[in-house]
Coordinates of N, CA, C and O in Angstrom, one line a residue:
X208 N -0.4 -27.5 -25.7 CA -1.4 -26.6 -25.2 C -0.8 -25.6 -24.1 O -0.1 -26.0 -23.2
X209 N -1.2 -24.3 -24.4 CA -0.5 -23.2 -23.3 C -1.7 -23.2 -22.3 O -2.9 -23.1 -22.3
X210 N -0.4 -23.2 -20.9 CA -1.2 -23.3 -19.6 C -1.9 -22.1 -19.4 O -1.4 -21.2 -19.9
X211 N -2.8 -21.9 -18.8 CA -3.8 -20.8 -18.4 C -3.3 -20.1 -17.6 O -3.1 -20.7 -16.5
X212 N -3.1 -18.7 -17.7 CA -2.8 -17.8 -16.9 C -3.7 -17.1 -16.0 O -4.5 -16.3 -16.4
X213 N -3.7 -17.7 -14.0 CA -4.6 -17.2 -13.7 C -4.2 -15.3 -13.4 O -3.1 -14.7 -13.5
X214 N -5.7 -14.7 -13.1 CA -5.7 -13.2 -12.7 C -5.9 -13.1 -11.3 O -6.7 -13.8 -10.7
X215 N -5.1 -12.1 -10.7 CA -5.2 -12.3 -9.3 C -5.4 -11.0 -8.6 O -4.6 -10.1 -8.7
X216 N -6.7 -10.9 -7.8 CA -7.2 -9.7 -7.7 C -6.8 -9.3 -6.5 O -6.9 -10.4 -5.9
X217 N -6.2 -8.0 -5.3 CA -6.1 -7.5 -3.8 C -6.5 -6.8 -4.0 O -6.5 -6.0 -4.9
X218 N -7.4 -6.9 -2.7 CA -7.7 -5.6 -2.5 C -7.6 -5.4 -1.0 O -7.5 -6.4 -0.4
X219 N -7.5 -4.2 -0.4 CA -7.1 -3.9 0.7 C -7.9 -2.1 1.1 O -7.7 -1.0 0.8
X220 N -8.6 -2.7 1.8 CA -9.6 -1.9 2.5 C -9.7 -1.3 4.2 O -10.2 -1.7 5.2
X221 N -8.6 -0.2 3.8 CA -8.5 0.4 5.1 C -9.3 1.7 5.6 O -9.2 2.9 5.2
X222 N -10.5 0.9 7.1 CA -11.1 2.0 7.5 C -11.4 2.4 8.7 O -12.2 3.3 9.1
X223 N -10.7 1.7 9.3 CA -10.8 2.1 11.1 C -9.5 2.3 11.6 O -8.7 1.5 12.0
X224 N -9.6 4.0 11.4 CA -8.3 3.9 11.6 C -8.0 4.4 13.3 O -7.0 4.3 13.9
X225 N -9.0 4.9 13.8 CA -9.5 5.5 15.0 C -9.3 4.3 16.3 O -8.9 4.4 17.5
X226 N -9.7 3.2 15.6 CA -10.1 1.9 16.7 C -8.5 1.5 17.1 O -8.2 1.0 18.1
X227 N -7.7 2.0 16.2 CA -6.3 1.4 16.1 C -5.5 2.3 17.2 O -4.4 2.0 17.5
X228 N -6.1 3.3 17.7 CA -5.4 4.5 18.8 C -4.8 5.0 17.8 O -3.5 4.9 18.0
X229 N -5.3 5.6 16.5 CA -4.6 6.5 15.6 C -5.6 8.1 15.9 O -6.9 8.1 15.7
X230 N -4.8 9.3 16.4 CA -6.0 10.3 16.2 C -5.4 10.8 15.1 O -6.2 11.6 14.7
X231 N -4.2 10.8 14.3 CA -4.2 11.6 13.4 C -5.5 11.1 12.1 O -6.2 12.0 11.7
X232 N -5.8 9.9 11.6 CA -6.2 9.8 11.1 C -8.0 9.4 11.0 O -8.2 8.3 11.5
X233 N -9.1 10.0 10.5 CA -10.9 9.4 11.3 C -11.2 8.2 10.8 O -10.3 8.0 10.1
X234 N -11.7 7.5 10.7 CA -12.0 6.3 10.2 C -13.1 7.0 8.8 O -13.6 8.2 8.7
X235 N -13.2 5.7 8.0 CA -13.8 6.4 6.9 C -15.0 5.6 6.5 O -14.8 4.4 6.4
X236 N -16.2 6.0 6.3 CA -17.2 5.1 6.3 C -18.0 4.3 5.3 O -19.0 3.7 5.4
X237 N -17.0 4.5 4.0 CA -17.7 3.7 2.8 C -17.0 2.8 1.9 O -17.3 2.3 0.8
X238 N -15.4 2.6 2.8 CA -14.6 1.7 2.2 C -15.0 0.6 2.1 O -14.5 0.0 1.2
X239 N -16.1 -0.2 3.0 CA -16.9 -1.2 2.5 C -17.4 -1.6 0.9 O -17.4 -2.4 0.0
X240 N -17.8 -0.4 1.1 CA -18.8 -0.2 -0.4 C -17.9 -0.4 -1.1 O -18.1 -1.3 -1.9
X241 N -16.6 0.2 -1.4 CA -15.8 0.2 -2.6 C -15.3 -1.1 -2.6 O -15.4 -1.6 -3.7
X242 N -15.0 -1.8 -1.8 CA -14.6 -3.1 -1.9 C -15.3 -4.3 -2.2 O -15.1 -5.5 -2.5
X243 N -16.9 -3.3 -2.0 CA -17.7 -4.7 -3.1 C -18.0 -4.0 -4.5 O -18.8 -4.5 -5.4
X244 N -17.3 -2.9 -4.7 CA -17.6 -2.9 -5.9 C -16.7 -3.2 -7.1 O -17.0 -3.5 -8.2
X245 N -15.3 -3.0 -6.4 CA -14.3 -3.6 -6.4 C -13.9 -5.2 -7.1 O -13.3 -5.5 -8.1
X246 N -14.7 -6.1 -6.1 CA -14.9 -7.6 -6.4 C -15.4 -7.8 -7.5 O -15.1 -8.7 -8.3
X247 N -16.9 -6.6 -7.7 CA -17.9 -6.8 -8.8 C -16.9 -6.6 -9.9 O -16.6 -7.5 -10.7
X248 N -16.3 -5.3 -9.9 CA -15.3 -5.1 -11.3 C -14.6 -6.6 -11.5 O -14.6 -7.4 -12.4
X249 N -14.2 -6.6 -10.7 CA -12.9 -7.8 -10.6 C -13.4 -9.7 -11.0 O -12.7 -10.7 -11.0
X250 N -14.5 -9.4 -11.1 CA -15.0 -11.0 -11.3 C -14.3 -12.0 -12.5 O -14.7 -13.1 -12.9
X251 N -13.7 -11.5 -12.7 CA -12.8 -12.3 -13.5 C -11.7 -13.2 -13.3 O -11.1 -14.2 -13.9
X252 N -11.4 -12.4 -11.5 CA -10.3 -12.7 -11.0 C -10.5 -13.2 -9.8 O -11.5 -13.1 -9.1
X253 N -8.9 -14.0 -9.4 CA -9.1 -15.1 -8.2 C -9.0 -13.6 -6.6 O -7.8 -13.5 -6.2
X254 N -9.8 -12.9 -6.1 CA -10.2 -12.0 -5.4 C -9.8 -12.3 -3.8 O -10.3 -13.2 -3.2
X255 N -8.6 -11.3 -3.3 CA -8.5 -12.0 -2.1 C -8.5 -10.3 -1.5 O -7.8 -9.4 -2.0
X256 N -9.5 -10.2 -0.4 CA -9.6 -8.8 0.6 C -8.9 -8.7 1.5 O -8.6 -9.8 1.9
X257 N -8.2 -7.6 2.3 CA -7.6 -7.0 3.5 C -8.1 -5.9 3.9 O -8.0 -4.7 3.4
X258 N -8.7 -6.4 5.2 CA -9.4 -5.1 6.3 C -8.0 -4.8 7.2 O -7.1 -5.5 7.7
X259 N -8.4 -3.3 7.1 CA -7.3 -2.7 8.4 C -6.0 -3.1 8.4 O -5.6 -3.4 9.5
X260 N -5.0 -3.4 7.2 CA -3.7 -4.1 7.5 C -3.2 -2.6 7.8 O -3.8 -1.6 7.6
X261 N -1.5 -3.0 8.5 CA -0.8 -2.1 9.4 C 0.3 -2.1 8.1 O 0.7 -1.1 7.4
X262 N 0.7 -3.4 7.9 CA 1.8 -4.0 7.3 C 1.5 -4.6 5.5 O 1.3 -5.7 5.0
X263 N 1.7 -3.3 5.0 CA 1.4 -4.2 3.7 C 2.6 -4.4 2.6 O 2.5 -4.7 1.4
X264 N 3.3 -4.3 3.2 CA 4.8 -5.0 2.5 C 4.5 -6.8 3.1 O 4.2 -7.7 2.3
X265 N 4.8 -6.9 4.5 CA 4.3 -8.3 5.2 C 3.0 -9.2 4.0 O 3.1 -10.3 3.4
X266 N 1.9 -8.2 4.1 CA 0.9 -9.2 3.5 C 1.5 -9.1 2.5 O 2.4 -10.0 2.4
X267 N 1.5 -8.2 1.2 CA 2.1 -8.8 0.3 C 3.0 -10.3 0.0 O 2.9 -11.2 -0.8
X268 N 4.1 -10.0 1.1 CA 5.1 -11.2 0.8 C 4.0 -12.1 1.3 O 3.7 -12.9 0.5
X269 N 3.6 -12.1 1.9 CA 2.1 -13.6 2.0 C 1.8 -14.1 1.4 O 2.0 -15.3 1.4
X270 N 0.8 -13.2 0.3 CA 0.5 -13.6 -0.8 C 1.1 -13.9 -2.3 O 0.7 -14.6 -3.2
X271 N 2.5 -13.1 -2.0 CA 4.0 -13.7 -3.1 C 4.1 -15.4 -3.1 O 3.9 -16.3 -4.0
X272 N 4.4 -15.5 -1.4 CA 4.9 -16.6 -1.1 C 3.7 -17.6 -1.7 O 4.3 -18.6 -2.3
X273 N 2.9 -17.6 -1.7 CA 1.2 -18.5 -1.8 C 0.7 -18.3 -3.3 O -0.3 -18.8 -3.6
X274 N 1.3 -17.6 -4.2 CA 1.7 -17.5 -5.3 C 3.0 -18.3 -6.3 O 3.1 -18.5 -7.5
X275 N 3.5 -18.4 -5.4 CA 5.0 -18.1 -6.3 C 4.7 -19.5 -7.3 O 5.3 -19.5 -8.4
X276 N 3.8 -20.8 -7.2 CA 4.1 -21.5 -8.3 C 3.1 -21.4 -9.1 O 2.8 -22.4 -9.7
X277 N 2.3 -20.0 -9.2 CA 0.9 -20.1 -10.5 C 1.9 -19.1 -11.6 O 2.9 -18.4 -11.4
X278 N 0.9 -19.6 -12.9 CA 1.5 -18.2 -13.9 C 0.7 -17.1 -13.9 O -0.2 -17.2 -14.7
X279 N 0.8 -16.1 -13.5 CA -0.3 -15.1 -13.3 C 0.1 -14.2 -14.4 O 1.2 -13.7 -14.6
X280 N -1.5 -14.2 -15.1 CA -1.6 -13.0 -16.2 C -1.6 -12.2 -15.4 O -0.5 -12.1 -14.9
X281 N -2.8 -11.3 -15.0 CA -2.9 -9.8 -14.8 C -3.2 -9.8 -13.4 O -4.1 -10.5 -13.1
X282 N -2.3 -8.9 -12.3 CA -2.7 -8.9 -11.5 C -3.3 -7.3 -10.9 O -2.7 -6.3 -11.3
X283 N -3.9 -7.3 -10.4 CA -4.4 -5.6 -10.1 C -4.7 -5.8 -8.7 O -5.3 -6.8 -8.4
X284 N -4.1 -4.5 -7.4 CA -4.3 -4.2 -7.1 C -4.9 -2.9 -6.6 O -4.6 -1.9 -7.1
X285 N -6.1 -3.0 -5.4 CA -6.5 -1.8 -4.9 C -6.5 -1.5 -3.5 O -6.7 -2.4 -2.6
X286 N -6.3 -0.3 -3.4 CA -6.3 0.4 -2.1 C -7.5 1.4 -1.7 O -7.3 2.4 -2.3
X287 N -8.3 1.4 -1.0 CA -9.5 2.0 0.0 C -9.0 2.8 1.0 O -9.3 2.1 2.0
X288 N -8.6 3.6 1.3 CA -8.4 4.2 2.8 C -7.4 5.3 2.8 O -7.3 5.7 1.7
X289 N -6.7 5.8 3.7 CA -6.1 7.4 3.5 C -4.9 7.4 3.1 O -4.2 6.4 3.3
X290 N -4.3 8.3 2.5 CA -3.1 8.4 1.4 C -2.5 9.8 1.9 O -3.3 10.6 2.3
X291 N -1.6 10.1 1.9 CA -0.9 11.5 2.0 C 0.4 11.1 0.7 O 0.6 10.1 0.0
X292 N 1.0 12.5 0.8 CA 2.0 12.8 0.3 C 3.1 13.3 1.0 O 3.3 14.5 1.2
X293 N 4.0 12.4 1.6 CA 5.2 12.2 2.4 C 5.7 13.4 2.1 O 5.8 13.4 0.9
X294 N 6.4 14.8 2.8 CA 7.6 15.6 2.5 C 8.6 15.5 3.8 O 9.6 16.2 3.9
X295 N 8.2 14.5 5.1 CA 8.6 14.6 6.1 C 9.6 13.5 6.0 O 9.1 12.5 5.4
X296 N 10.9 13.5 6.4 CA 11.9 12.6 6.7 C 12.2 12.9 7.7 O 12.5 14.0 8.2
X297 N 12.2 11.3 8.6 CA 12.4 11.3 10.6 C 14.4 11.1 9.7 O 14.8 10.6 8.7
X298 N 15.0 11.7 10.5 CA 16.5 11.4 10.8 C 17.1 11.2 12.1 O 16.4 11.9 12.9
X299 N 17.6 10.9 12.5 CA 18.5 10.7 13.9 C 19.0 12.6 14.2 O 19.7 13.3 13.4
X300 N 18.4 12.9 15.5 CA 19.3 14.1 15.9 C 20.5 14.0 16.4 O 20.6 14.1 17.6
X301 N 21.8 13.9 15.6 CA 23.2 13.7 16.0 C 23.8 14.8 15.2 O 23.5 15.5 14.4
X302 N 25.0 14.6 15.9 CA 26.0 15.8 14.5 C 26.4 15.4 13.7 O 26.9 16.1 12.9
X303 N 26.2 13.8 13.3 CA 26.1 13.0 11.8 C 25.3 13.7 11.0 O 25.9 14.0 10.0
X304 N 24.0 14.0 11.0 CA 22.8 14.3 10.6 C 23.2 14.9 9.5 O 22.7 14.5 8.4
X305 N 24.3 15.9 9.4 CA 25.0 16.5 8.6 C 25.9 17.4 8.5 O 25.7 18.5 8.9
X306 N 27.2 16.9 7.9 CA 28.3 17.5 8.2 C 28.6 18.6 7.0 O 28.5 18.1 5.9
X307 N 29.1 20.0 7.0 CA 29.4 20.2 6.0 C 30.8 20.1 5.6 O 31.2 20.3 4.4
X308 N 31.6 19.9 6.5 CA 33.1 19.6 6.3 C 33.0 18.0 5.3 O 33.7 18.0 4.3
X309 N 32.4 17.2 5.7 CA 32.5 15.9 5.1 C 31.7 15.6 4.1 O 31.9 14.8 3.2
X310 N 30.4 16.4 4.0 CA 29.1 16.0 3.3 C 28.8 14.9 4.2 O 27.6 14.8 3.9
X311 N 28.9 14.3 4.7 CA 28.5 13.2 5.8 C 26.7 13.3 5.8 O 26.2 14.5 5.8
X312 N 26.0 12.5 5.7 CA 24.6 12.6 5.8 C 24.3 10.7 6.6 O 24.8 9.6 6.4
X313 N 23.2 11.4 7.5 CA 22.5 10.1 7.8 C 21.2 9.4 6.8 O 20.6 10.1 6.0
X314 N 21.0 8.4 6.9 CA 20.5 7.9 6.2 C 18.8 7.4 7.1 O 18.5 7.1 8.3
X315 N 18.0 7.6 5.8 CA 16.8 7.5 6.7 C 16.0 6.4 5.9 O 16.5 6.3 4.7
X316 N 14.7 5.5 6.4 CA 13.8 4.6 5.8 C 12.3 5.3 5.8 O 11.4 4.6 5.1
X317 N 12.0 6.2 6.2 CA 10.4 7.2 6.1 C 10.2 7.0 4.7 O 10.9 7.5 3.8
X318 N 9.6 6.5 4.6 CA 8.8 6.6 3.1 C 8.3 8.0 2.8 O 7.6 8.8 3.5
X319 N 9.0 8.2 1.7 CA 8.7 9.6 1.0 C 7.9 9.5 -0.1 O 7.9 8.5 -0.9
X320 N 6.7 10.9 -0.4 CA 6.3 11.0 -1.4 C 4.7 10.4 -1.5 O 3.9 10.5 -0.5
X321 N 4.3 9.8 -2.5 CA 2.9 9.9 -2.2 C 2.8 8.4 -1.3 O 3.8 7.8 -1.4
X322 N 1.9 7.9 -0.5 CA 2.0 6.6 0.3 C 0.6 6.3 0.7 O -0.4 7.0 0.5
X323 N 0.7 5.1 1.2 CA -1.0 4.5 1.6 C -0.7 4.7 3.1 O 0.4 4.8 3.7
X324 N -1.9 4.6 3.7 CA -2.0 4.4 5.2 C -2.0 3.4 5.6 O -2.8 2.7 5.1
X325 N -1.1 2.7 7.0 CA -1.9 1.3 7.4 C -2.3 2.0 8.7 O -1.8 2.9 9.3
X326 N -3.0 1.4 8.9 CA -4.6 1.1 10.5 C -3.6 2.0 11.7 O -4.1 3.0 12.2
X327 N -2.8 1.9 12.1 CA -2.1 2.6 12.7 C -1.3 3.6 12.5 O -0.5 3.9 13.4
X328 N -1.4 4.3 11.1 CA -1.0 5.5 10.4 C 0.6 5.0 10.0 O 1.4 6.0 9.9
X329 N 1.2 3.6 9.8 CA 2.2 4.0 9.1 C 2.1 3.8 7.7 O 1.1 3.3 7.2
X330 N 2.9 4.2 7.1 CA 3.1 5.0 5.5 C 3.8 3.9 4.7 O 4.8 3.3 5.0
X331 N 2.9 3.5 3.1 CA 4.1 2.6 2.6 C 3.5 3.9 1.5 O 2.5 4.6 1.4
X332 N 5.3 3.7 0.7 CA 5.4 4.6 -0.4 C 4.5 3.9 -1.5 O 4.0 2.8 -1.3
X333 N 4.5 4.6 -2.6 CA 3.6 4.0 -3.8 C 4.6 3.1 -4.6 O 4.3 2.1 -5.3
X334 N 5.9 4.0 -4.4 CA 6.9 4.2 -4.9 C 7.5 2.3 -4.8 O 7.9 1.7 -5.8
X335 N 7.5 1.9 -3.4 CA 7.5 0.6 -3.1 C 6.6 -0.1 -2.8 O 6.8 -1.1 -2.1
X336 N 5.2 0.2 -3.3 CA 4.1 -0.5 -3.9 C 4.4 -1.3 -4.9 O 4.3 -2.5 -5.1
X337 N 4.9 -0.1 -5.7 CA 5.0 -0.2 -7.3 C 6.0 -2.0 -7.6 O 5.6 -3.0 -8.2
X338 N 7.4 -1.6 -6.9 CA 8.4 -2.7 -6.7 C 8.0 -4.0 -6.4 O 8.4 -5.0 -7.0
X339 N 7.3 -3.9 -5.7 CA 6.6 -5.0 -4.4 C 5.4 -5.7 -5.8 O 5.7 -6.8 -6.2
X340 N 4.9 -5.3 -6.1 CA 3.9 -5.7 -7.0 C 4.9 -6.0 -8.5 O 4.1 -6.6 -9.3
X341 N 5.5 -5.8 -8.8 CA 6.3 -6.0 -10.0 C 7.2 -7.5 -9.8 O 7.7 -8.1 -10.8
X342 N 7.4 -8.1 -8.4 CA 8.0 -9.0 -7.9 C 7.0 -10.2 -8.2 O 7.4 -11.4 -8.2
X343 N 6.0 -9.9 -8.5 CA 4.8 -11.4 -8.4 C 5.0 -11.8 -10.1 O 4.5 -12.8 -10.5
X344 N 5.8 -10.8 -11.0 CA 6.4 -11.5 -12.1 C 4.7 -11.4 -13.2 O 4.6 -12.3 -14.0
X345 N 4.0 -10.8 -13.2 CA 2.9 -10.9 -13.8 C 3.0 -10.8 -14.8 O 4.2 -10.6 -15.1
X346 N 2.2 -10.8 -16.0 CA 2.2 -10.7 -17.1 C 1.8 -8.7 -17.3 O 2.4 -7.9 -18.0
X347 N 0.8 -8.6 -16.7 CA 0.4 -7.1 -16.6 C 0.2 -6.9 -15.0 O -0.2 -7.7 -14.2
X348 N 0.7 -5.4 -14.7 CA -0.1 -5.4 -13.3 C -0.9 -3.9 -13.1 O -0.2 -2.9 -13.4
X349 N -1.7 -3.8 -12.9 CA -2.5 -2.5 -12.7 C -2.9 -1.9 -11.1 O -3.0 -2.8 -10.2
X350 N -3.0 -1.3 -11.0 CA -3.6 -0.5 -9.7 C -4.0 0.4 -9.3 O -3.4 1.5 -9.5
X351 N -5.1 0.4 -8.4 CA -6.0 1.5 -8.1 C -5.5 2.0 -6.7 O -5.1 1.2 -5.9
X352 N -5.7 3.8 -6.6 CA -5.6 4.0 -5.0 C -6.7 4.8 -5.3 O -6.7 5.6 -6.3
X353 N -7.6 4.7 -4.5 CA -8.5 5.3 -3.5 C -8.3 6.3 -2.4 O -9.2 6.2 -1.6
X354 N -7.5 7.2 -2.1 CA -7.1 7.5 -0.8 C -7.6 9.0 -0.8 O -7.5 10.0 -1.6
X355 N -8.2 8.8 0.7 CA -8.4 9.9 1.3 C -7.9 11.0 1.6 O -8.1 10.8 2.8
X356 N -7.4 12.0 1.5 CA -6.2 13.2 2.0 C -6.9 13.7 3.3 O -6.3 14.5 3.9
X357 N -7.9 13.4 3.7 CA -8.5 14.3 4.9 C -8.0 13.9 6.3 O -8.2 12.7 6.8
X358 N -7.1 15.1 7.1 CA -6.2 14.2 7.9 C -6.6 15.1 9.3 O -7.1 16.2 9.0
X359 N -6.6 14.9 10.6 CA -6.2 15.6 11.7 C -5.3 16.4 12.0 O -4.2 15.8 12.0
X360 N -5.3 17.6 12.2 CA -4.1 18.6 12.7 C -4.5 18.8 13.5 O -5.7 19.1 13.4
X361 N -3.8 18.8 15.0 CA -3.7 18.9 16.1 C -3.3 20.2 16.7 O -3.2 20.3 17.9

């Protein structure tokens, strides 16, 4: 007899982003709501929530770790809360930065490109969403982003 593959549902619902001493970002008022509706979709599956995470590479590996001995069919994640599109890369101001005698270039970790928000406005790419969720070995994995673009300019 083949073992049952459980489905394992995240969701991660970011909405206070103001409480966190973030002014770039407002808090948003109905990510509640999506995350029970969320569950409702998801009733199929073993449903675990996150309010306001900062770090969601960290929770992830949490939930990897607290995984690693089920067989999981399908797993889907979702995201509630503000999203940009990264074109900014922080670099070190040195004369490394870039040489043209050498091609010399420094190297940077800014997540580029489209990204989720955590509670204190830092950025995970989708890009290493995508990676990170490919690691739990699933049978399928799907995911939703929800994200806000509406941002503070100062």
């Amino acid at each position: 007899m083949e073992k049952t593959k459980r489905n394992i549902g995240l969701i991660f619902l970011n909405s206070l982003y103001m409480e966190a001493s973030n002014e770039e970002y407002e808090d948003l008022y109905y990510v509640e709501r999506d995350g029970e509706m969320m569950t409702d979709m998801l009733r199929s599956y073993e449903v675990t929530t996150f309010t306001n995470i900062n770090d969601f590479e960290a929770a992830l590996d949490d939930v990897k770790e607290g995984v690693k001995n089920v067989d999981i069919g399908k797993l889907h994640f979702h995201f509630s809360g503000h999203g940009v599109n990264n074109a900014k890369i922080q670099t070190p101001l040195a004369k490394e930065t870039f040489d043209f005698e050498t091609n010399a270039v420094s190297e940077s970790n800014t997540p580029y490109g489209e990204c989720i928000v955590g509670q204190s406005g830092s950025l995970y790419a989708v890009h290493d969403l995508k990676h990170k969720l490919l690691e739990f070995k699933s049978s399928r994995v799907t995911f939703t982003l929800d994200c806000c673009r509406a941002q503070r300019r100062g």
